Structures are given as structure tokens and as C-alpha cells.
Short mmCIF file of C-alpha atoms in Angstrom, two decimals:
data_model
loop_
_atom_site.label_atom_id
_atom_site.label_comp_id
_atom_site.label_asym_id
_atom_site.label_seq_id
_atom_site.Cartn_x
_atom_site.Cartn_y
_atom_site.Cartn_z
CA UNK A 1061 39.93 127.32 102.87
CA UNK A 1062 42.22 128.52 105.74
CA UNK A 1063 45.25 128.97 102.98
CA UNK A 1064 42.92 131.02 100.55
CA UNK A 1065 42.34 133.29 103.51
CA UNK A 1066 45.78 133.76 104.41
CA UNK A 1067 46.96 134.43 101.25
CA UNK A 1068 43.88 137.08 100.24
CA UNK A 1069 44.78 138.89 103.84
CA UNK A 1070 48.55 138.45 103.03
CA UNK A 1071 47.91 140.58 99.62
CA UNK A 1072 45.58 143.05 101.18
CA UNK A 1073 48.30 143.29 104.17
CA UNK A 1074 51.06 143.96 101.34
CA UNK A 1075 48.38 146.26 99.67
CA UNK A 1076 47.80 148.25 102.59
CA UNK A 1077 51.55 148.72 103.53
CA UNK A 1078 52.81 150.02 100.45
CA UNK A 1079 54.50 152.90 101.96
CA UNK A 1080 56.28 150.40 104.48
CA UNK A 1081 57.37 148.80 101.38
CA UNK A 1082 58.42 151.94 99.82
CA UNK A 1083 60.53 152.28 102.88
CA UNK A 1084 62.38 148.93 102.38
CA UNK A 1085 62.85 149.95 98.84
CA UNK A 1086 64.53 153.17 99.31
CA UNK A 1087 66.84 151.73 102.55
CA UNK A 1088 68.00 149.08 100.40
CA UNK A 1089 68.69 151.35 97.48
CA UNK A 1090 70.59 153.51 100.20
CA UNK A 1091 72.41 151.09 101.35
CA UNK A 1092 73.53 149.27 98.15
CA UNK A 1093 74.63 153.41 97.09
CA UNK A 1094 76.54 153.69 100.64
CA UNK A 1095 78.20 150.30 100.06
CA UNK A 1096 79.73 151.74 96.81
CA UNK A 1097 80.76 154.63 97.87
CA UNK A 1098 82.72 152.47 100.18
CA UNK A 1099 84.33 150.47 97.91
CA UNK A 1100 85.15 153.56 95.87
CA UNK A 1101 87.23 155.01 98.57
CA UNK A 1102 88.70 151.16 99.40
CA UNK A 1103 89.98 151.38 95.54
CA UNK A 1104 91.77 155.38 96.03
CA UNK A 1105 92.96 154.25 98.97
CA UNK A 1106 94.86 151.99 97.63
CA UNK A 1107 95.43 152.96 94.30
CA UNK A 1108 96.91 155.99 96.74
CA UNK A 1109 94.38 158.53 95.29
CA UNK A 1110 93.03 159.08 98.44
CA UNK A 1111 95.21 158.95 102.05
CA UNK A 1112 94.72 156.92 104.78
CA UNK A 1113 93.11 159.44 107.26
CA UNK A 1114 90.48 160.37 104.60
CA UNK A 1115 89.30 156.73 103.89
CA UNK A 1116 89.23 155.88 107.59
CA UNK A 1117 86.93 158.97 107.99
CA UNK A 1118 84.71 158.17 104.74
CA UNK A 1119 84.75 153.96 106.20
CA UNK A 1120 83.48 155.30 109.90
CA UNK A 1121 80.89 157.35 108.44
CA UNK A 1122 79.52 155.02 105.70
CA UNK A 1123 79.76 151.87 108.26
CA UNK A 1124 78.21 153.88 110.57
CA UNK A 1125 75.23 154.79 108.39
CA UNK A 1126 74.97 151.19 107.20
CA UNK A 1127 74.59 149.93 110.28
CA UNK A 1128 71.70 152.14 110.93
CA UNK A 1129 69.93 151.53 107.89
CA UNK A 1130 70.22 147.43 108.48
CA UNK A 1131 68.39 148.06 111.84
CA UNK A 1132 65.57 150.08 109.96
CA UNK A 1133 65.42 147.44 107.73
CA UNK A 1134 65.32 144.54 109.86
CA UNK A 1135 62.46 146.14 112.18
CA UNK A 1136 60.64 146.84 108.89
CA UNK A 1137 60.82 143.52 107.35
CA UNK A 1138 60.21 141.86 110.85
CA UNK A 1139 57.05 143.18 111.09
CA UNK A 1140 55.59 141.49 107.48
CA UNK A 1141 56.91 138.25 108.24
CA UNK A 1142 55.02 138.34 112.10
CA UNK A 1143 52.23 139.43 110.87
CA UNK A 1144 51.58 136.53 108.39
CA UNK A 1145 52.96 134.18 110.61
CA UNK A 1146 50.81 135.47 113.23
CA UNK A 1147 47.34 135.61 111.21
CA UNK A 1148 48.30 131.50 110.05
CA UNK A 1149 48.72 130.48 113.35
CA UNK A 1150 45.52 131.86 114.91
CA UNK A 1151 43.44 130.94 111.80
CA UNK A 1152 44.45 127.27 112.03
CA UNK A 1153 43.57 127.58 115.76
CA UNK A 1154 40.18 128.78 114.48
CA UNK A 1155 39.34 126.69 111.77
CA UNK A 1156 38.86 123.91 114.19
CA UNK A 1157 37.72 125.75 117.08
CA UNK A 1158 34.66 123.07 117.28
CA UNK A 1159 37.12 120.11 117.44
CA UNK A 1160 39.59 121.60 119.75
CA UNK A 1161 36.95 122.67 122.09
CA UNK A 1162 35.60 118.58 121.71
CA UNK A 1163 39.09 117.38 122.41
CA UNK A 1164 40.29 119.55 124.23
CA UNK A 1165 40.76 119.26 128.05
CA UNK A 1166 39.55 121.26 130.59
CA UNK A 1167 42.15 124.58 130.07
CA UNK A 1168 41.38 124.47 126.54
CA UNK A 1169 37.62 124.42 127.24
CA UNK A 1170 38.30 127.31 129.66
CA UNK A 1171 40.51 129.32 126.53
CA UNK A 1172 37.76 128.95 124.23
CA UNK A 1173 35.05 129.98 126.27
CA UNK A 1174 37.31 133.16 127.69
CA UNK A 1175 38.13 134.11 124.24
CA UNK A 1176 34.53 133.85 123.17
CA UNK A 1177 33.36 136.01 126.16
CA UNK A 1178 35.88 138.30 127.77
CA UNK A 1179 33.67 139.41 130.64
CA UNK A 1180 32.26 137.60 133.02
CA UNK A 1181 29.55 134.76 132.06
CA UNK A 1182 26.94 134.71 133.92
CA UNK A 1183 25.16 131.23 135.03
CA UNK A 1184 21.78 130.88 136.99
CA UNK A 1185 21.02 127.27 136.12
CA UNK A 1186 18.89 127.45 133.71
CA UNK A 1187 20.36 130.94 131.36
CA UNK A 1188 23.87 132.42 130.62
CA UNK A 1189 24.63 135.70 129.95
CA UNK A 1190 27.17 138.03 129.37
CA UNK A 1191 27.78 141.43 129.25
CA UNK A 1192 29.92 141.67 126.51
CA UNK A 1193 30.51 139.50 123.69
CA UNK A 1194 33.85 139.22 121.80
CA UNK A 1195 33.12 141.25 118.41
CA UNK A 1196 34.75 138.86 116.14
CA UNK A 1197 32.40 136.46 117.08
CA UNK A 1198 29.62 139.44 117.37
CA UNK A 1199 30.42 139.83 113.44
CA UNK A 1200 30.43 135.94 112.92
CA UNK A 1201 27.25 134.94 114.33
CA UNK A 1202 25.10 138.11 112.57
CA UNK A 1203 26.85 137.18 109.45
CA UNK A 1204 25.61 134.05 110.00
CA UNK A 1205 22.15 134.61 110.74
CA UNK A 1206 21.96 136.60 107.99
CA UNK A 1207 23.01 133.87 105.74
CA UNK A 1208 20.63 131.24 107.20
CA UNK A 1209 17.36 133.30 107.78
CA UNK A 1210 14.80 130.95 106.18
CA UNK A 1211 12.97 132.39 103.74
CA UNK A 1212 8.77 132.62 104.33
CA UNK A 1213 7.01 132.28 101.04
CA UNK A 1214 4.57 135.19 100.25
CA UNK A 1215 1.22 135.03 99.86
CA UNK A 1216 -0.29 136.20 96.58
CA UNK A 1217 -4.07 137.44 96.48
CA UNK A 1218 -5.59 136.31 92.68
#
């Protein structure tokens, strides 16, 4: 269940961040076209087409821009593969929130609980309270409701 999750939020992710990919597209294209140019001016130069001034200054400026366009890339295809990673890892943790929280020891108890209710929890011996609920959970537990709300037959008049 957990995988079929990841991998319908992974597509709406890549969905979403078209334009991101876009931008990978066109840096790679850029550098692939900078990388020829390159090699172009490696070939004059020593073919002796071009002289040796001119192909240091074309080599500085293309290695130059290369090396900016790798960074780009990098941070843009760093932040796809953290995100995924990210989103398994915490929907693992919450798939078995109920046997973590059973297992776990008291810190873990502690986690769960603080995640579940970021404010303060209130205890008077009998009641808890809170005065704000996490809204992930919020969401969960109407969905829920919703979903088990038993339903009272109706009562026809012949």
C-alpha cells in the first residue's frame, strides 16, 4: 500500500515540476552544445586553424560556463531524488505508527505523541486536551469519521 502511494505522489511530484524538468532539459542540452564547441576548437587548434591564445580563451570560457551549468544541474536534480527519498522514509515510519508506538520505548512514545500534538497536552486525570492538533492527523481522523459514520435506517410511513 505504502509503495502505491509513493509511486502515485512520485508521478504527481514529477507532474507538478515540469518546469524544473524543463530546466534539466535545456542545461543538459546546453551543456552537451558547450562541450562541442569545445572540442571544435580542441580539433583547429590542432589542426592549427585556430592559435593557441584563441583556444585557451574559447577553453576558459566554455569550462567556465560548464562548470556553472553542472552546479545548476546538480541542485536541480538533488532536489527530486530528496524529495522521494524523503516522502518513503516518513511513510514507512507512518504505516506502522500503531506498532512503533507498541514497541517502542519511552522516546519513541514521547515522538509520536509530540508529532501528533505539537502544543502542549493538557492532562487533568480524567480528560486531555490540546489546543492544537497536528492537521495531517486533523485531515486523517475527519476522513475517517466520514468513512465509518454508521448509517441509521429511515423510517418509511405506508
Amino acid at each position: 500500500m505504502v509503495y502505491v502511494f509513493l509511486e502515485a505522489f512520485v508521478k504527481d511530484f514529477n507532474n507538478k515540476t515540469r518546469a524544473q524538468n524543463t530546466d534539466l532539459t535545456i542545461i543538459i542540452v546546453e551543456i552537451n552544445a558547450l562541450n562541442k564547441r569545445y572540442q571544435n576548437a580542441l580539433l583547429k587548434n590542432a589542426d592549427g586553424e585556430m592559435a593557441d591564445d584563441d583556444f585557451q580563451e574559447v577553453k576558459k570560457l566554455t569550462k567556465g560556463k560548464i562548470e556553472v551549468l553542472e552546479r545548476r544541474l546538480n541542485d536541480l536534480a538533488v532536489v527530486g531524488t530528496e524529495i522521494k527519498d524523503l516522502v518513503a522514509s516518513t511513510l514507512k515510519k507512518v504505516a506502522n505508527i500503531d506498532r512503533r508506538y507498541e514497541n517502542g520505548d519511552i522516546e519513541e512514545k514521547r515522538l509520536i505523541v509530540s508529532s501528533i500534538f505539537p502544543d502542549y497536552l493538557e492532562l487533568d486525570g480524567v480528560q486531555h486536551r490540546t489546543r492544537r492538533l497536528n492537521p495531517a492527523i486533523a485531515l486523517n481522523y475527519e476522513k475517517n469519521n466520514k468513512f465509518q459514520k454508521k448509517n441509521k435506517g429511515t423510517s418509511l410511513n405506508f
